[in-house]
């Protein structure tokens, strides 16, 4: 792929920014659990002439001509998703996870209907009814929570469901380190007659690879992004299960109608092509190994960090991510410091709230780290030992830095800390080790800069 040579001549500013991003991805440890590296072939499919086509409608039923090949592409994606996730109906057109979830609301609920989802600060997603999201404004959103031990409070879910009789219950999360309890949710949803929808955006690759239980037997609808553990292009799918069709035989049709023409216009056919390829990749035996290794790596990383005295929410992990509660060792609100120290050392992760957050969402007490991307690079348990040590060394630099209780003073505290870290010999030393480790696991060698 020599595309930058050409682009440099045409648009040097853009070429430089894009090349810098390639270097950044190569030279840092990507620990954001919602990110991953799609294969070079998926990226090539994304950059194809399929981006030129309009194909409003569905295979065989389009509003524009010239769709005979796009139909083949979309059917490949649909058939592969059906086989991989064992579902009778799939829509591959949602532009991304948030619009996919909104399509589910639009298909099943009227404005003002009651819905339930995991509270954002407890690990839920914005689109599961958070107040700042339209899903929290258009619907009567009732949030359930995690217990102080970090596990979903099933008793609360049951109590709230019986009290509020929701139309729709979400089971899914963005910051939850444990297996999702599908069977227990199914019992509750069936008891109150609610639609149960699982949003497996984070864990889709684990489900596909058999490293996390599948929700398909328990829920009516499954939504997922395709760019996280699944390693596909940025996009989403909505899947209807047999159980869903039993509850409402028209559910597949209803979802399709809601995505188009209800919510979207033309699908992004280049994305659909890349998704078809990613689904083929995810159905190979190596992908099962990959999914298992993601979990093995997360467990290994978690154990190594615990050994060094860091506190993990729920004490460990069943999946691809771990949540570290820094408040116990360094004080409330120190997640923001940790994110900056790690970033300067070339370790990319995000600050995150912890159960019963003692500080605030913008200055939270935890960090969230995940293993999908580093596992895509080929790293295994041995490297997790090294990474845990680098994380710990960087995080220890927080010691002695308190997050001010006065809100006005927080931004300044972060600024001061960052300046100090920029000049820290220790950070430079960790960054050098990170760079060395990244160099041993080449990323996109096909791309020439
Ligand atoms: C990432 C994510 C989404 C949203 O996906 P976007 O593509 O960013 O819109 C929805 N739900 C969950 C659980 C997610 O993790």
Short mmCIF file of C-alpha atoms and ligand atoms in Angstrom, two decimals, residues 96-98 101 125 173-174 199 201-202 225 227-228, ligand 1:
data_model
loop_
_atom_site.label_atom_id
_atom_site.label_comp_id
_atom_site.label_asym_id
_atom_site.label_seq_id
_atom_site.Cartn_x
_atom_site.Cartn_y
_atom_site.Cartn_z
CA UNK A 96 -23.05 2.58 13.87
CA UNK A 97 -24.00 1.25 17.30
CA UNK A 98 -25.96 4.28 18.48
CA UNK A 101 -29.95 1.01 19.20
CA UNK A 125 -24.03 2.89 27.45
CA UNK A 173 -22.44 -2.62 28.88
CA UNK A 174 -19.35 -0.64 28.00
CA UNK A 199 -26.32 -4.94 23.15
CA UNK A 201 -21.10 -4.15 21.09
CA UNK A 202 -18.11 -4.78 23.35
CA UNK A 225 -21.19 -2.68 16.75
CA UNK A 227 -15.61 -2.53 15.04
CA UNK A 228 -14.80 -3.59 18.61
C1 LIG B 1 -19.73 1.33 21.50
C2 LIG B 1 -21.08 1.03 22.00
C3 LIG B 1 -22.23 1.54 21.37
C4 LIG B 1 -22.21 2.65 20.35
O1 LIG B 1 -21.53 2.46 19.26
P1 LIG B 1 -21.13 3.70 18.29
O2 LIG B 1 -20.72 2.98 17.08
O3 LIG B 1 -20.06 4.44 19.00
O4 LIG B 1 -22.35 4.53 18.09
C5 LIG B 1 -23.46 1.11 21.83
N1 LIG B 1 -23.56 0.24 22.85
C6 LIG B 1 -22.49 -0.25 23.48
C7 LIG B 1 -22.68 -1.20 24.61
C8 LIG B 1 -21.22 0.15 23.09
O5 LIG B 1 -20.15 -0.33 23.75
#
